[in-house]
Amino acid sequence: MTGKQDYNYLKEQILRITGVDLNAYKEAQMKRRLDTLINKRGLSGYEEYCNLIKTDKEVKEEFLGYMTINVSEFYRNPDQWEYLDKTVIPELIGKFGKNLKIWSAACSTGDEPYSLVMALSRHIPLNSINIYATDIDNQILAQAKNGIYAEKSVAGVPKDFIDKYFEKIGTSYKIKDEIKKRVTFQQANLLDKNYPKDCHMIVCRNVLIYFTEEAKNDVFMRFNESLAHHGVLFIGSTEQIVNYRSMNYVRKNSFFYERAD
Ligand SMILES: C[S@@+](CC[C@H](N)C(=O)[O-])C[C@H]1O[C@@H](n2cnc3c(N)ncnc32)[C@H](O)[C@@H]1O
């Protein structure tokens, strides 16, 4: 649709208007997605799009929703959740006790933080569980707080939890308040510097795949500083940390890394 120079213009404008630095995202993929969006709206190019984003709140929200994929599901990659249940959670409790500080970073529709509450409930009384969950996209956070899911989203939830913690409404599944109450949702941009401190576990899955290597490594380093000593980082299937030693991590397996000191 438009050339490199125009994309630079778009990046500058988007940063100014939304605070999102598109330099941190892989360019080819991001450009393709935005071109599709601009075409869909029948706009002539980036300049017209930027003018619209400035004045129309709905277009701005649409941009934030569209820039990455929001797809999520409960207990995504079940083997990793099995390892979390059998190994990581018991070790965390052994190290830090049952009052754990856990951050679900880029939580999308809430499937991940709600799965964390359920997984932890096998080890810790429900009313002692608190998950801090963030995402850049306010619309998606509204959906997360609403807590209503299609059948395919909850397909990986253990049967006993489906019966206990979901109410079936037509073909949808509504998560019960006793789980919802354990999660605090907040809008936050991973590219901003204000990360929470002393986390016992950070869960950040399937968002850093959209980031450039440099931005991804920067986030991994800042997560390290946000973790308590020997706290754990849980990442997505395609997001291995290659140079984990230089970032002060010990590798537990491809998806779990512990802060070294
Ligand atoms: C594919 S979803 C991942 C959801 C969940 N973590 C999982 O693995 O199922 C990616 C999420 O990252 C969010 N996101 C993208 N860029 C972000 C940023 N800079 N800061 C915070 N969240 C961001 C998107 O809004 C989206 O909800």
Short mmCIF file of N, CA and C in Angstrom, two decimals, residues 147-154 162 166-175:
data_model
loop_
_atom_site.label_atom_id
_atom_site.label_comp_id
_atom_site.label_asym_id
_atom_site.label_seq_id
_atom_site.Cartn_x
_atom_site.Cartn_y
_atom_site.Cartn_z
N GLY A 147 -16.07 -12.10 31.39
CA GLY A 147 -15.83 -13.52 31.70
C GLY A 147 -16.78 -14.51 31.05
N ILE A 148 -17.20 -14.24 29.81
CA ILE A 148 -18.07 -15.18 29.10
C ILE A 148 -17.31 -15.76 27.91
N TYR A 149 -17.32 -17.07 27.78
CA TYR A 149 -16.44 -17.74 26.80
C TYR A 149 -17.21 -18.75 25.95
N ALA A 150 -16.69 -18.91 24.71
CA ALA A 150 -17.23 -19.94 23.82
C ALA A 150 -16.69 -21.31 24.27
N GLU A 151 -17.38 -22.34 23.84
CA GLU A 151 -17.01 -23.71 24.26
C GLU A 151 -15.56 -24.04 23.93
N LYS A 152 -15.11 -23.60 22.73
CA LYS A 152 -13.74 -23.99 22.34
C LYS A 152 -12.67 -23.32 23.22
N SER A 153 -12.98 -22.18 23.82
CA SER A 153 -12.01 -21.52 24.72
C SER A 153 -11.80 -22.30 26.00
N VAL A 154 -12.85 -22.99 26.44
CA VAL A 154 -12.76 -23.68 27.74
C VAL A 154 -12.51 -25.19 27.58
N ILE A 162 -14.75 -27.16 35.30
CA ILE A 162 -15.89 -26.71 34.47
C ILE A 162 -17.17 -26.79 35.31
N PHE A 166 -17.83 -22.75 36.37
CA PHE A 166 -18.48 -22.13 35.20
C PHE A 166 -19.99 -22.37 35.26
N GLU A 167 -20.70 -21.37 34.76
CA GLU A 167 -22.15 -21.51 34.61
C GLU A 167 -22.41 -21.56 33.12
N LYS A 168 -23.18 -22.56 32.66
CA LYS A 168 -23.46 -22.66 31.23
C LYS A 168 -24.66 -21.77 30.90
N ILE A 169 -24.45 -20.87 29.96
CA ILE A 169 -25.55 -19.99 29.52
C ILE A 169 -25.70 -20.20 28.02
N GLY A 170 -26.73 -20.92 27.60
CA GLY A 170 -26.87 -21.29 26.18
C GLY A 170 -25.66 -22.10 25.77
N THR A 171 -24.95 -21.61 24.74
CA THR A 171 -23.76 -22.35 24.31
C THR A 171 -22.48 -21.77 24.93
N SER A 172 -22.64 -20.72 25.76
CA SER A 172 -21.46 -20.07 26.35
C SER A 172 -21.22 -20.52 27.79
N TYR A 173 -20.01 -20.18 28.27
CA TYR A 173 -19.62 -20.54 29.64
C TYR A 173 -19.23 -19.27 30.37
N LYS A 174 -19.88 -19.04 31.52
CA LYS A 174 -19.59 -17.82 32.29
C LYS A 174 -18.79 -18.22 33.53
N ILE A 175 -17.65 -17.56 33.69
CA ILE A 175 -16.80 -17.88 34.86
C ILE A 175 -17.45 -17.31 36.12
#
